[in-house]
Structure formats: structure tokens, C-alpha cells
Amino acid sequence: MPITVNPADKWGSTLLTSGDYVHKGPNQAGNKSLISYRSDIGVPGYTGYIAGPQAVVLPLKTCERTGRPVSDAAREAATTRTLPGGALAGSEYADKFRKGPADTQPASRTGGGYWITQRSLGQSAPFIATSTYRAETLAGAENTERQLLRSQGLPCTIPQYEAARQTAPRAQSADPSMRRVAAGSLAASTRSATQRPATAITTAGELVGYQTTTQSALEGAAAMAAQAVARKPAVPASTEARYPVMPHAMPPSFHGAASAYVRDYGCDASDPMERSAPAEKFQTRMATGRDLAAGTTRNTNNLPGYTGYIAASKYNHLAVAQSANADERINRQADACLFGMDQYARGRVPGYTGYKPKAPRNQTTEQPSQGPPTCTTSGAANAQATKHGVPPIDNSHYINSRAGLMTFFTATGEHVSDNGLSNAQEYYRLCRPSMMFRMSALPHVTHYGKPFAARNSLV
């Protein structure tokens, strides 16, 4: 038969009675709860943080019984999700992401196919499946006819065009050769029965036209090409002229054939001195390349086209302030928050330099081989504590777990804390709990150190 070990014999008398600690179900605390206390250096009354290597865990709950068993109906309702009709419902993933026949059908509308984003949009616009070239060049006549039929009887929605339409009706169509017909008389008597005009008058008395984007672009390009051919070539300006307004010699026209880069920096193999001012009195405070290199200010006699470092001058206040170095640069490292830095030791993870959250478990007494760092708050404290070497573990003040857990909180005869004794004497001097007199005001109900009286009883 298996041998059973009494928990009291295994852990000593520190175990609490398990009659009052009953597990209440799966949503409650675990059956095994632990408490840790300091095991290397005895500090009577200390209830603060205890490092991991210096702590000994003690189980509090030893009973593995559970409370009242869960009913079958509650367990079934918690484990299976049922519909109002009693049928079992599928998983949430199967309900929302199940692939149906509509997800794999051929592309017949926008977002066709197995697209999750278009699943709940419903019926969308019809899928045209055409291009601009086909719609405007190949099928331009059909689209023009369709647009004209749709525009019959529509009122004008642009107030700015109403006056212009009343005086000079607009005549635009897809066929430029038919504009003469639209620009002429559009009375019913002048229309031909076999030829439909390019622009018709609607029932509202308006002239509606249509022109494709491709036709407009082609006509605009042809007109610009014709104007460029008919334009006379520009006469180049003389390079010998000197203009006192500009710091370099150039024609005072910003709409010439030369680019802005050529005006400011010159062309290939050009002489910068040819574009310089004849004398210092003709120079200005404006940069030659202010349109290309915005932000630079020329305050010295630099060569035109120079884009390098500009020395500090009395005219540039920002340059003067930076050259004087009156204000020191902001030290981001000094202003960084301590908790935003990695101030915890890296002994547990060798070579790890990533982020560690702020938690007491991140601080460890296991120092790296090169010693604790001194650049952080925790590292400086560790270095100060271990600069004379790590003291050996003294077991003289260890607490005997078999003697009971209360020996940790009460001072024994072996060790008495001088600090605790001094605090106790100071407290006794200020608040002396005597029966004869008191040195501080007492509550009207009870007082520490004074027995209860009948008049103070609430019963």
C-alpha cells in the first residue's frame, strides 16, 4: 500500500489548519497558496519586499477539496452555447468566416470572389470591366448618345453658368466637325431629319453638350503646338548688362526660357564671376538661390552658386546665437526618467539588453560577472552594498520553521533589534499607556493598552 506522509511532519508546525481554507470552484484561487519570508538575515518586524534567493515559500492551503459541485445544467450552459430553439450553435469563427458558395463565384460585381471586406456591403455598383481607351475612343459615339439621352430635361445646377448660357450657349460635343451645326440656329425647322445635331436643347431650354476627356486633351495639345510653332523665337538678352537690383547679372524676367536652377547656379562650365555684382554697393541681403534653397540668407560676399557653410554674421541672429554657444544643448540622457531606462540587473538573462517592465521581480541579487552597474539607481545601490565583497550567509539568525511562524514576527532572546527597541522606548515615552495619567488625547471609545470599561462597551 502507498505510504502517506503527514504534511505537518513534512513542513513542520508552520502549516495552518485546512478546515477553514476550502477551494470554492474553478474561478477562485488555487488550492496551493504560498507565503514567503526572509531566510538569510533576520529583521524582526520587517514586512517589506524579500528578494527571490532570500525567500522560503510556505504553503498555506493544503486542502484539495472543492466546494459545492457545479450542476450539470450550469456546466452545460458554460461549455456549450445553445440557440433559443435548443440547437447547438457553431463556433464564432465558423459563424463569421464560413466560406459559402457566393464567396467563390466568378467576378460579376465589385469586390467579387472570396473578399472578406466586401462580405457585408450588399449589392454594389455593376462591374463595368472596361478601360478609358475603350470607353472614350472606341465606344465614344455610343457613350455620347447615352449621355445626351440622360441629360434631357435636366435643369441647370451651376448658378455661375446660368447667365453665360442665356447669352452664349455652350456648344461642345464628341465630334469637332459637328460644332458648326451646334453653334448655328438650333430651331426645329433648321434641323435635319437624317442628322442629329451634336448638342440638343432640353425641355428646360438649355444647351447640353458632351466632350470626352481624351478629345479635350488632344485638342489642347494640338492648340499649344500650333501656338508654339507660330510664336517668334525670343531674342536672348545681352550678358554684358549689369542690374543693380539683382546680385548677379541676368535678365529681369522670371518667365524666360532659362530654368530657375540655371539662373541661380549657372549652367555647366559657366564662370560664377560673370553673374556677380560689379561692386559691393550693388549687392543685396537676399540669397541668390532663395527659390531653390529656401531658408539660407547670404550676409557675406560669397560666390554666386555657393551652397556650402555660411559663417556667422551680425545680421543673422540665429547664426550669432549658435556661434556664441550661450545656451548649452539639451541633455536628453540627463532628463530621461529613471524608470524609462533599463535600471535592473541583467544577471538572469545573459546578454539581454531589451526592455524590462517595472516590477519587483526584475530586481535580483544575482550580480553579473563584471559587477553591478553604477549608472542606474538600483545598480548604484548594489555596487555600494557589495563594494567590500558579498558577506557570507549567517545562519545564526535563521528562523526555525518547526518552532512556528510567529517567531518571525516576535523578537527572541537570541537577537534584539536596537532600532526596534529605540522606537519602542520613544513610543512609550510619548504615548504611555498607563492607568494613572495620559500624555496624549485618548479616543472617546477605547484606547490601546487600557482595558475596556462597561461605559465603553457597545453591547
XYZ file of C-alpha atoms in Angstrom:
459
model
C 0.000 0.000 0.000
C 1.289 3.548 -0.656
C 2.891 5.396 2.194
C 1.169 8.655 3.130
C 3.171 11.465 4.646
C 1.595 13.843 7.102
C 2.030 17.423 5.830
C 2.770 18.550 9.373
C 5.726 16.163 9.511
C 6.980 17.387 6.163
C 6.668 21.144 6.635
C 6.642 21.413 10.405
C 4.164 23.294 12.516
C 4.018 26.282 10.164
C 1.093 24.815 8.225
C -2.251 26.332 9.045
C -5.339 24.267 9.582
C -7.055 23.367 6.355
C -10.577 23.285 7.732
C -11.179 26.969 7.047
C -9.477 27.039 3.639
C -11.780 25.309 1.177
C -11.465 25.701 -2.576
C -14.669 27.259 -3.933
C -14.504 26.354 -7.602
C -12.530 26.801 -10.824
C -12.784 30.610 -10.764
C -11.296 31.018 -7.298
C -7.721 30.936 -6.054
C -5.627 27.816 -6.421
C -5.500 25.051 -3.880
C -1.857 25.773 -3.125
C -1.194 29.317 -1.843
C 2.313 30.276 -0.774
C 3.818 32.842 1.552
C 7.498 33.824 1.551
C 9.641 35.207 4.343
C 13.255 36.237 4.736
C 15.618 33.380 5.471
C 19.165 34.758 5.473
C 19.220 37.904 7.651
C 16.713 38.172 10.469
C 14.992 41.557 10.598
C 12.270 41.413 13.273
C 9.138 43.227 12.203
C 10.225 43.675 8.576
C 7.314 43.153 6.198
C 8.737 44.674 3.008
C 9.995 43.127 -0.200
C 12.070 39.952 0.042
C 14.411 39.003 -2.788
C 13.942 35.675 -4.516
C 17.158 33.921 -3.380
C 16.496 35.010 0.230
C 12.896 33.806 0.433
C 11.465 30.481 1.512
C 7.970 29.636 0.356
C 5.494 28.018 2.735
C 2.192 26.504 1.663
C -0.926 27.879 3.305
C -3.648 25.789 1.722
C -3.254 22.048 1.902
C -6.855 21.006 1.362
C -7.577 19.760 -2.139
C -11.329 19.505 -1.634
C -13.628 21.667 -3.720
C -16.787 23.368 -2.648
C -20.274 22.538 -3.817
C -20.133 20.731 -7.151
C -21.388 22.584 -10.184
C -24.741 21.422 -11.505
C -24.951 19.675 -14.830
C -27.139 22.413 -16.342
C -24.711 25.161 -15.353
C -21.757 23.189 -16.694
C -23.530 22.566 -19.981
C -24.514 26.231 -20.322
C -20.939 27.299 -19.651
C -19.307 24.845 -22.033
C -21.778 24.829 -24.934
C -23.536 27.789 -26.466
C -27.102 26.949 -27.467
C -29.560 28.781 -29.649
C -33.065 29.757 -28.455
C -34.501 26.787 -30.325
C -32.287 24.370 -28.443
C -29.929 23.643 -31.324
C -26.207 23.814 -30.741
C -24.561 26.827 -32.304
C -21.241 26.620 -34.046
C -18.126 28.468 -33.074
C -17.806 32.200 -33.574
C -15.176 31.662 -36.236
C -17.438 29.269 -38.172
C -20.378 31.675 -37.954
C -18.485 34.715 -39.246
C -15.837 33.273 -41.558
C -17.512 30.200 -43.079
C -16.927 30.150 -46.834
C -20.147 29.912 -48.777
C -20.979 29.478 -52.471
C -21.141 33.243 -53.004
C -17.512 33.629 -51.949
C -16.102 31.549 -54.796
C -18.368 32.621 -57.639
C -16.900 34.368 -60.711
C -16.277 38.092 -60.515
C -19.585 39.671 -61.508
C -19.579 42.757 -59.292
C -17.167 44.979 -57.401
C -15.358 43.011 -54.728
C -16.238 39.647 -56.254
C -14.517 36.500 -55.109
C -13.543 35.496 -51.614
C -13.101 39.015 -50.185
C -13.920 39.371 -46.513
C -14.041 43.185 -46.702
C -16.877 43.102 -49.266
C -18.872 40.452 -47.421
C -21.444 42.677 -45.687
C -21.729 45.522 -48.214
C -24.651 44.017 -50.085
C -25.379 44.818 -53.701
C -22.847 47.262 -55.107
C -22.406 49.004 -58.436
C -22.291 46.801 -61.542
C -18.885 45.647 -62.633
C -18.041 47.582 -65.827
C -14.819 45.744 -66.734
C -13.712 48.337 -69.282
C -10.948 50.877 -69.768
C -10.772 54.583 -70.520
C -9.459 53.899 -74.014
C -12.360 51.607 -74.839
C -14.996 53.887 -73.300
C -13.802 57.172 -74.822
C -12.032 56.207 -78.035
C -13.565 53.001 -79.337
C -17.080 53.443 -77.942
C -17.151 57.239 -77.853
C -20.237 57.608 -80.053
C -22.330 55.194 -78.001
C -21.327 56.846 -74.726
C -22.080 60.280 -76.171
C -25.533 59.164 -77.216
C -26.182 57.696 -73.789
C -25.074 60.876 -72.020
C -27.253 63.070 -74.231
C -30.297 60.916 -73.590
C -29.746 61.042 -69.840
C -29.332 64.839 -69.854
C -32.669 65.580 -71.487
C -34.907 67.725 -69.300
C -32.331 68.361 -66.574
C -32.240 71.881 -65.043
C -29.024 73.791 -64.566
C -27.342 73.070 -61.227
C -24.478 75.571 -61.553
C -25.635 79.145 -60.816
C -22.482 80.683 -62.246
C -23.151 79.241 -65.681
C -26.786 80.332 -65.915
C -26.060 83.855 -67.192
C -23.442 82.619 -69.613
C -25.789 80.003 -71.022
C -28.517 82.561 -71.593
C -26.255 84.831 -73.634
C -23.965 82.386 -75.403
C -24.998 78.721 -75.224
C -22.158 76.320 -74.910
C -21.554 74.056 -77.926
C -19.408 71.047 -77.165
C -19.688 67.541 -78.485
C -17.618 64.476 -79.070
C -17.281 65.223 -82.802
C -15.463 68.532 -83.522
C -16.738 68.573 -87.103
C -20.325 68.920 -85.860
C -19.693 72.028 -83.723
C -20.707 74.279 -86.580
C -24.142 72.688 -86.569
C -24.460 73.180 -82.797
C -23.231 76.774 -82.954
C -25.778 77.732 -85.624
C -29.512 78.013 -85.364
C -30.948 75.139 -83.371
C -34.573 75.718 -84.238
C -36.688 72.751 -85.139
C -37.132 73.996 -88.685
C -33.397 74.070 -89.361
C -32.682 70.590 -88.060
C -32.166 67.754 -90.481
C -34.280 64.651 -90.163
C -31.385 62.344 -91.011
C -28.652 64.049 -88.988
C -28.917 64.643 -85.261
C -27.079 67.743 -84.018
C -24.198 67.230 -81.629
C -25.909 69.353 -78.973
C -29.639 69.382 -78.340
C -31.852 71.761 -76.393
C -33.535 70.163 -73.411
C -37.089 70.812 -72.234
C -35.697 73.368 -69.771
C -34.366 75.447 -72.659
C -30.714 74.612 -72.030
C -27.988 73.508 -74.377
C -26.320 70.339 -73.066
C -23.016 69.263 -74.531
C -20.660 66.360 -74.074
C -16.960 66.014 -74.779
C -14.642 63.183 -73.844
C -11.550 63.666 -71.743
C -9.296 62.200 -74.424
C -10.642 64.533 -77.119
C -10.185 67.571 -74.876
C -6.585 66.640 -74.096
C -5.753 66.035 -77.758
C -7.268 69.338 -78.872
C -5.450 71.231 -76.124
C -2.120 69.687 -77.076
C -2.666 70.460 -80.756
C -3.527 74.088 -79.985
C -0.450 74.530 -77.839
C 1.759 73.001 -80.537
C 0.323 75.359 -83.155
C 0.927 78.378 -80.929
C 4.491 77.295 -80.264
C 5.208 76.995 -83.993
C 3.669 80.394 -84.757
C 5.461 82.118 -81.885
C 8.613 84.011 -82.810
C 11.833 82.910 -81.138
C 12.772 85.008 -78.138
C 15.719 87.335 -78.522
C 18.408 86.419 -75.975
C 19.306 89.240 -73.640
C 22.770 90.655 -73.501
C 25.055 89.080 -70.906
C 27.028 92.311 -70.535
C 24.256 94.161 -68.742
C 24.566 94.789 -65.031
C 21.463 95.174 -62.928
C 21.974 96.900 -59.556
C 18.816 95.295 -58.094
C 19.949 91.704 -58.521
C 23.208 90.393 -57.062
C 24.014 88.629 -60.329
C 23.752 89.706 -63.954
C 20.677 88.218 -65.616
C 17.629 89.486 -67.489
C 14.953 90.660 -65.035
C 12.400 88.182 -66.364
C 11.288 85.119 -64.409
C 9.320 83.679 -67.334
C 12.128 83.195 -69.830
C 13.477 80.024 -71.343
C 16.142 79.573 -68.642
C 15.271 77.475 -65.610
C 15.488 78.686 -62.027
C 18.470 76.444 -61.386
C 20.389 77.961 -64.319
C 19.555 81.480 -63.128
C 20.744 80.805 -59.579
C 23.616 78.373 -60.010
C 24.564 78.719 -63.655
C 24.935 76.135 -66.374
C 27.721 73.642 -66.936
C 31.233 75.151 -67.231
C 29.960 78.676 -66.527
C 32.001 81.329 -64.764
C 30.417 82.415 -61.440
C 32.100 85.821 -61.639
C 30.122 86.708 -64.754
C 26.898 86.670 -62.717
C 28.317 88.556 -59.747
C 27.551 92.179 -58.954
C 30.058 94.755 -60.220
C 30.595 96.275 -56.775
C 29.690 95.720 -53.146
C 27.171 98.555 -53.121
C 25.054 96.697 -55.678
C 24.771 93.579 -53.546
C 21.642 92.789 -51.591
C 20.839 90.741 -48.495
C 18.732 88.303 -50.468
C 20.051 84.868 -51.341
C 20.660 84.089 -54.997
C 19.141 80.643 -54.612
C 16.252 81.627 -52.351
C 13.700 79.983 -54.629
C 15.574 76.668 -54.710
C 17.392 76.663 -51.378
C 14.799 78.347 -49.183
C 15.937 79.330 -45.722
C 19.541 80.367 -46.367
C 20.431 84.018 -46.018
C 23.530 85.418 -47.684
C 25.138 88.005 -45.470
C 28.698 87.780 -46.750
C 30.438 88.296 -50.072
C 30.176 84.682 -51.197
C 30.476 83.421 -54.717
C 27.203 83.007 -56.593
C 26.085 79.410 -56.597
C 27.957 78.568 -53.392
C 25.855 76.154 -51.338
C 28.314 75.275 -48.568
C 28.638 76.501 -44.997
C 27.796 80.144 -44.314
C 29.773 81.691 -41.461
C 28.125 83.532 -38.600
C 27.456 87.232 -39.139
C 25.974 90.112 -37.233
C 22.928 90.167 -39.496
C 21.884 86.578 -38.828
C 20.640 86.424 -35.234
C 20.246 82.668 -35.230
C 23.774 82.184 -36.509
C 25.132 84.577 -33.886
C 23.337 82.733 -31.090
C 24.607 79.381 -32.283
C 28.180 80.565 -32.747
C 28.266 82.170 -29.286
C 27.135 78.862 -27.728
C 25.481 80.703 -24.858
C 22.846 78.042 -24.311
C 24.056 74.513 -23.858
C 22.461 71.759 -25.821
C 19.713 69.840 -24.047
C 20.990 66.687 -22.408
C 18.382 64.082 -23.254
C 20.158 61.433 -21.217
C 20.076 63.511 -18.048
C 16.393 64.326 -18.498
C 15.380 60.717 -19.092
C 13.180 59.151 -16.448
C 14.828 56.550 -14.305
C 12.018 54.058 -14.751
C 12.203 54.537 -18.513
C 15.762 53.207 -18.511
C 16.947 49.663 -18.013
C 17.997 50.043 -14.400
C 17.613 46.401 -13.493
C 20.432 43.902 -13.422
C 20.830 41.556 -16.367
C 22.154 38.603 -14.435
C 19.232 36.317 -15.185
C 19.301 36.766 -18.973
C 22.920 36.929 -20.205
C 23.370 39.485 -22.943
C 19.770 40.680 -22.877
C 19.515 44.456 -23.309
C 15.819 44.787 -24.091
C 13.001 46.315 -22.116
C 12.061 45.042 -18.682
C 8.808 46.185 -17.085
C 8.731 47.893 -13.723
C 8.161 45.027 -11.315
C 9.847 43.937 -8.076
C 10.743 40.608 -9.623
C 13.076 42.333 -12.073
C 15.464 43.256 -9.262
C 17.730 40.375 -8.443
C 20.661 39.863 -6.122
C 22.486 37.754 -8.683
C 25.115 40.169 -9.948
C 26.815 39.768 -13.335
C 30.423 38.685 -13.575
C 31.698 42.220 -14.176
C 29.869 43.545 -11.124
C 26.710 45.597 -10.716
C 26.313 48.659 -12.944
C 26.623 52.067 -11.331
C 24.808 54.165 -13.939
C 21.337 53.426 -12.580
C 19.688 53.814 -9.193
C 19.431 50.114 -8.497
C 22.906 49.446 -9.841
C 24.464 52.151 -7.653
C 22.783 50.704 -4.574
C 24.007 47.215 -5.410
C 27.519 48.495 -6.015
C 27.522 50.327 -2.677
C 26.321 47.228 -0.848
C 28.824 44.876 -2.472
C 31.900 47.086 -2.769
C 33.533 45.301 0.193
C 32.525 41.880 -1.054
C 29.408 39.840 -0.557
C 29.241 38.727 3.110
C 28.763 35.028 3.748
C 25.366 33.795 4.782
C 24.950 33.851 8.542
C 22.634 31.116 9.721
C 22.680 32.194 13.352
C 19.546 34.298 12.964
C 17.635 31.920 10.733
C 14.113 31.250 11.849
C 13.300 27.698 12.758
C 10.199 26.842 10.780
C 9.360 23.993 13.125
C 9.110 26.409 16.056
C 6.170 28.173 14.474
C 5.576 31.021 12.083
C 5.072 33.588 14.855
C 8.785 33.501 15.691
C 9.339 35.594 12.581
C 7.257 38.480 13.943
C 8.348 38.360 17.602
C 11.820 39.072 18.922
C 13.512 36.078 20.557
C 16.139 36.028 23.231
C 18.925 35.439 20.763
C 18.605 38.714 18.860
C 17.067 42.041 19.843
C 16.902 44.852 17.341
C 18.410 48.041 18.755
C 16.449 50.069 16.273
C 13.194 48.409 17.253
C 13.945 48.809 20.968
C 14.689 52.510 20.476
C 11.446 53.020 18.575
C 9.502 51.198 21.272
C 11.021 53.337 24.014
C 10.287 56.528 22.081
C 6.692 55.444 21.536
C 6.327 54.537 25.195
C 7.677 57.957 26.236
C 5.230 59.863 24.046
C 2.142 57.669 24.413
C 2.494 55.935 27.762
C -0.462 53.532 28.193
C -0.685 53.852 31.959
C -3.702 53.596 34.246
C -2.951 56.790 36.196
C -2.356 59.502 33.629
C -2.001 60.023 29.936
C 0.179 62.375 27.935
C -1.908 62.469 24.765
C -5.581 62.776 23.950
C -7.471 59.483 24.027
C -10.418 58.444 21.888
C -13.827 58.546 23.479
C -14.442 54.838 22.912
C -11.288 52.894 23.674
C -7.546 53.220 23.958
C -4.658 50.949 23.180
C -3.227 49.463 26.358
C -6.239 50.307 28.520
C -8.797 47.667 29.497
C -12.380 48.050 28.353
C -14.821 49.590 30.790
C -18.537 48.981 30.995
C -19.277 52.511 29.841
C -17.138 51.926 26.712
C -18.868 48.741 25.732
C -21.163 48.830 22.742
C -23.213 45.830 23.910
